Short mmCIF file of C-alpha atoms in Angstrom, two decimals:
data_model
loop_
_atom_site.label_atom_id
_atom_site.label_comp_id
_atom_site.label_asym_id
_atom_site.label_seq_id
_atom_site.Cartn_x
_atom_site.Cartn_y
_atom_site.Cartn_z
CA UNK R 1 -0.03 -25.17 -74.49
CA UNK R 2 -1.91 -27.98 -74.99
CA UNK R 3 -0.59 -31.69 -76.90
CA UNK R 4 -0.75 -30.87 -80.97
CA UNK R 5 -1.20 -34.59 -80.78
CA UNK R 6 -3.50 -36.51 -78.45
CA UNK R 7 -5.00 -40.00 -78.99
CA UNK R 8 -5.49 -43.62 -78.46
CA UNK R 9 -3.53 -47.03 -79.73
CA UNK R 10 -5.93 -49.83 -79.92
CA UNK R 11 -3.93 -52.96 -79.98
CA UNK R 12 -3.06 -56.24 -79.09
CA UNK R 13 -0.97 -56.41 -75.67
CA UNK R 14 2.24 -58.35 -76.55
CA UNK R 15 4.93 -57.70 -73.78
CA UNK R 16 5.51 -55.37 -70.65
CA UNK R 17 8.32 -55.18 -68.17
CA UNK R 18 9.78 -52.36 -65.92
CA UNK R 19 12.75 -50.27 -66.39
CA UNK R 20 15.99 -51.28 -64.94
CA UNK R 21 16.89 -49.18 -62.35
CA UNK R 22 20.12 -47.14 -62.25
CA UNK R 23 21.85 -44.19 -60.36
CA UNK R 24 21.67 -42.02 -62.54
CA UNK R 25 17.95 -40.30 -62.25
CA UNK R 26 16.54 -41.65 -64.46
CA UNK R 27 12.71 -41.63 -64.64
CA UNK R 28 10.85 -45.43 -64.10
CA UNK R 29 8.30 -46.60 -66.27
CA UNK R 30 5.91 -49.85 -66.85
CA UNK R 31 6.90 -50.27 -70.48
CA UNK R 32 4.46 -51.76 -73.28
CA UNK R 33 5.04 -53.37 -76.20
CA UNK R 34 1.38 -53.35 -78.23
CA UNK R 35 1.26 -55.11 -81.45
CA UNK R 36 -0.85 -52.52 -84.57
CA UNK R 37 -1.51 -53.13 -88.06
CA UNK R 38 1.35 -50.69 -88.84
CA UNK R 39 3.72 -52.54 -86.26
CA UNK R 40 4.72 -52.74 -82.93
CA UNK R 41 4.39 -49.96 -80.62
CA UNK R 42 6.52 -48.97 -77.61
CA UNK R 43 4.18 -47.34 -74.92
CA UNK R 44 6.08 -46.08 -71.56
CA UNK R 45 3.61 -45.45 -68.44
CA UNK R 46 4.74 -43.18 -66.13
CA UNK R 47 4.85 -44.82 -62.76
CA UNK R 48 7.69 -42.34 -61.12
CA UNK R 49 7.89 -38.59 -59.76
CA UNK R 50 10.99 -36.73 -59.20
CA UNK R 51 8.75 -33.35 -57.86
CA UNK R 52 7.42 -35.00 -54.88
CA UNK R 53 8.68 -37.27 -51.97
CA UNK R 54 4.85 -39.12 -51.61
CA UNK R 55 5.90 -40.22 -55.40
CA UNK R 56 2.69 -41.06 -57.79
CA UNK R 57 -0.98 -41.70 -57.15
CA UNK R 58 -2.89 -44.09 -59.17
CA UNK R 59 -6.67 -45.78 -59.52
CA UNK R 60 -7.73 -49.14 -60.73
CA UNK R 61 -11.22 -50.11 -61.10
CA UNK R 62 -13.02 -51.71 -64.12
CA UNK R 63 -16.22 -50.01 -66.73
CA UNK R 64 -18.22 -51.32 -69.26
CA UNK R 65 -17.19 -51.02 -73.06
CA UNK R 66 -19.90 -48.28 -73.27
CA UNK R 67 -18.88 -46.09 -70.77
CA UNK R 68 -15.87 -45.09 -72.79
CA UNK R 69 -17.48 -43.93 -75.80
CA UNK R 70 -16.43 -44.91 -79.61
CA UNK R 71 -13.20 -45.59 -78.86
CA UNK R 72 -14.16 -49.09 -77.71
CA UNK R 73 -15.43 -49.95 -81.14
CA UNK R 74 -12.39 -48.52 -83.06
CA UNK R 75 -10.14 -50.56 -85.55
CA UNK R 76 -6.61 -51.89 -84.64
CA UNK R 77 -4.08 -48.68 -84.71
CA UNK R 78 -3.56 -45.64 -83.48
CA UNK R 79 -6.68 -42.85 -83.76
CA UNK R 80 -6.31 -39.16 -83.02
CA UNK R 81 -9.09 -37.81 -80.85
CA UNK R 82 -10.56 -34.46 -80.34
CA UNK R 83 -9.74 -32.76 -77.20
CA UNK R 84 -13.44 -32.50 -76.26
CA UNK R 85 -16.59 -34.43 -74.56
CA UNK R 86 -18.28 -37.24 -76.75
CA UNK R 87 -15.00 -37.88 -78.88
CA UNK R 88 -13.49 -40.60 -77.09
CA UNK R 89 -10.66 -38.62 -75.47
CA UNK R 90 -10.29 -38.38 -71.36
CA UNK R 91 -10.08 -36.32 -68.72
CA UNK R 92 -9.80 -37.79 -65.02
CA UNK R 93 -11.75 -34.62 -63.55
CA UNK R 94 -14.41 -34.17 -66.48
CA UNK R 95 -15.04 -37.91 -67.57
CA UNK R 96 -17.96 -39.65 -65.76
CA UNK R 97 -17.19 -43.22 -66.15
CA UNK R 98 -13.88 -41.90 -64.31
CA UNK R 99 -14.51 -39.33 -62.17
CA UNK R 100 -17.19 -41.10 -59.98
CA UNK R 101 -17.80 -45.01 -58.68
CA UNK R 102 -20.25 -47.32 -59.39
CA UNK R 103 -23.76 -46.48 -60.23
CA UNK R 104 -25.69 -46.94 -57.17
CA UNK R 105 -28.87 -49.27 -56.96
CA UNK R 106 -31.67 -48.48 -58.73
CA UNK R 107 -34.12 -46.51 -56.58
CA UNK R 108 -38.03 -46.34 -56.15
CA UNK R 109 -38.31 -42.95 -57.37
CA UNK R 110 -39.35 -41.24 -60.67
CA UNK R 111 -36.13 -41.75 -63.28
CA UNK R 112 -35.44 -38.11 -63.55
CA UNK R 113 -35.37 -37.52 -59.70
CA UNK R 114 -33.27 -40.72 -59.60
CA UNK R 115 -30.83 -39.84 -62.04
CA UNK R 116 -30.25 -36.74 -60.30
CA UNK R 117 -29.78 -38.27 -57.09
CA UNK R 118 -27.53 -40.95 -58.55
CA UNK R 119 -25.65 -37.84 -59.88
CA UNK R 120 -25.24 -36.50 -56.28
CA UNK R 121 -24.67 -39.29 -54.26
CA UNK R 122 -21.92 -41.42 -56.45
CA UNK R 123 -19.00 -42.05 -54.93
CA UNK R 124 -15.84 -40.71 -56.04
CA UNK R 125 -12.84 -42.67 -57.06
CA UNK R 126 -10.25 -42.38 -54.45
CA UNK R 127 -6.71 -42.04 -55.05
CA UNK R 128 -3.70 -44.43 -53.79
CA UNK R 129 -0.59 -42.95 -53.14
CA UNK R 130 2.75 -44.82 -53.09
CA UNK R 131 6.26 -45.70 -54.44
CA UNK R 132 7.27 -46.28 -58.00
CA UNK R 133 7.07 -49.89 -57.00
CA UNK R 134 3.67 -49.62 -55.45
CA UNK R 135 2.47 -48.23 -58.86
CA UNK R 136 4.20 -50.90 -60.95
CA UNK R 137 2.40 -53.48 -58.65
CA UNK R 138 -0.90 -51.85 -58.58
CA UNK R 139 -0.85 -51.83 -63.04
CA UNK R 140 0.84 -55.24 -63.50
CA UNK R 141 -2.19 -57.84 -62.97
CA UNK R 142 -4.21 -56.02 -65.58
CA UNK R 143 -1.38 -56.64 -68.06
CA UNK R 144 -2.41 -59.53 -69.63
CA UNK R 145 -0.44 -60.31 -72.67
CA UNK R 146 -2.75 -61.15 -75.42
CA UNK R 147 -5.27 -58.90 -74.36
CA UNK R 148 -6.79 -56.07 -76.30
CA UNK R 149 -5.66 -52.94 -75.16
CA UNK R 150 -6.24 -48.94 -75.02
CA UNK R 151 -3.41 -46.74 -74.55
CA UNK R 152 -4.62 -43.09 -74.50
CA UNK R 153 -1.54 -40.40 -74.49
CA UNK R 154 0.36 -38.12 -76.66
CA UNK R 155 2.38 -40.49 -79.86
CA UNK R 156 5.68 -40.22 -80.36
CA UNK R 157 6.80 -37.71 -82.67
CA UNK R 158 8.88 -39.90 -84.59
CA UNK R 159 8.48 -44.10 -84.53
CA UNK R 160 5.90 -45.76 -83.16
CA UNK R 161 4.69 -45.23 -79.52
CA UNK R 162 2.71 -43.39 -76.85
CA UNK R 163 4.32 -41.62 -74.18
CA UNK R 164 2.31 -39.04 -71.29
CA UNK R 165 0.50 -41.83 -70.41
CA UNK R 166 -0.98 -40.01 -67.35
CA UNK R 167 -2.78 -37.31 -66.10
CA UNK R 168 -1.70 -34.27 -68.55
CA UNK R 169 -3.50 -31.20 -66.44
CA UNK R 170 -3.22 -29.57 -62.66
CA UNK R 171 0.53 -28.99 -62.71
CA UNK R 172 1.05 -25.93 -61.13
CA UNK R 173 2.63 -22.63 -61.94
CA UNK R 174 6.05 -22.58 -62.00
CA UNK R 175 6.64 -26.57 -63.26
CA UNK R 176 8.23 -26.98 -66.53
CA UNK R 177 5.17 -29.01 -67.77
CA UNK R 178 2.83 -25.72 -67.29
CA UNK R 179 2.27 -25.14 -70.68
CA UNK R 180 1.16 -28.24 -71.42
CA UNK R 181 -2.05 -28.25 -69.01
CA UNK R 182 -5.12 -29.25 -70.89
CA UNK R 183 -8.55 -30.78 -70.93
CA UNK R 184 -9.17 -33.61 -72.40
CA UNK R 185 -6.06 -35.08 -73.13
CA UNK R 186 -5.32 -37.23 -70.06
CA UNK R 187 -3.55 -40.54 -70.62
CA UNK R 188 -4.50 -44.15 -69.29
CA UNK R 189 -4.06 -47.98 -70.01
CA UNK R 190 -7.26 -50.33 -70.60
CA UNK R 191 -7.11 -53.84 -71.23
CA UNK R 192 -10.45 -55.48 -72.19
CA UNK R 193 -11.63 -58.55 -69.98
CA UNK R 194 -12.94 -61.76 -71.22
CA UNK R 195 -16.47 -60.29 -70.27
CA UNK R 196 -15.86 -57.08 -72.87
CA UNK R 197 -15.49 -55.04 -69.86
CA UNK R 198 -12.31 -52.74 -69.28
CA UNK R 199 -9.60 -52.99 -66.51
CA UNK R 200 -8.38 -49.75 -65.93
CA UNK R 201 -5.54 -47.79 -64.48
CA UNK R 202 -5.11 -44.26 -64.05
CA UNK R 203 -2.07 -42.77 -62.74
CA UNK R 204 -0.97 -38.79 -61.92
CA UNK R 205 1.76 -37.31 -60.39
CA UNK R 206 1.10 -35.69 -56.35
CA UNK R 207 1.48 -32.41 -57.50
CA UNK R 208 -1.43 -32.61 -59.94
CA UNK R 209 -3.96 -30.99 -58.79
CA UNK R 210 -7.85 -32.81 -58.80
CA UNK R 211 -9.43 -29.21 -59.73
CA UNK R 212 -8.53 -27.86 -62.76
CA UNK R 213 -9.85 -24.49 -64.84
CA UNK R 214 -11.38 -24.47 -68.81
CA UNK R 215 -7.52 -24.48 -69.43
CA UNK R 216 -6.34 -27.41 -67.47
CA UNK R 217 -4.46 -25.49 -65.00
CA UNK R 218 -5.05 -25.75 -61.37
CA UNK R 219 -7.74 -23.78 -59.51
#
């Protein structure tokens, strides 16, 4: 079943570091320490997959704060988000700011026709594939200590922290995560630039599909 708890942590990035590699099969994360009014949160961003030789996939891009809806104006702290469009929740497949590339230049056409053409012609944002090290190297440049940060995912059941900071739908039938598939519950890491825009890091496992049904299962 989809997550019982899903939301966003708003705070200030104080530290980030990689897991120490070992030989015990531990999953590899980039760890964030985020300051909020109720304490310092531990956030584990998954940049490793044991289910695919391809590893992980990711996107890094920048969006206007307005594209994120109400979350950009939330006070520091953890906030539950309704798993639906318009709440501030994320869905890599359905959220227009995450699914598509930048708006096309203004066209000398009636506004309605221009908007319709823009939706059809806007390029999709491609995924980059690589190893856990490649993914960590892609994420770390946006992790500027002192920046405001938004971390989307599932809160820890005990203690201050966030996990499942990655796509949370599209897992195949038979995988241990099939039951957790759901729409509008994807994780992400975003940091606010000095100009007010947000640098965005999205990440998924290569076994997760890019087309899902209303339950978040692959189609």
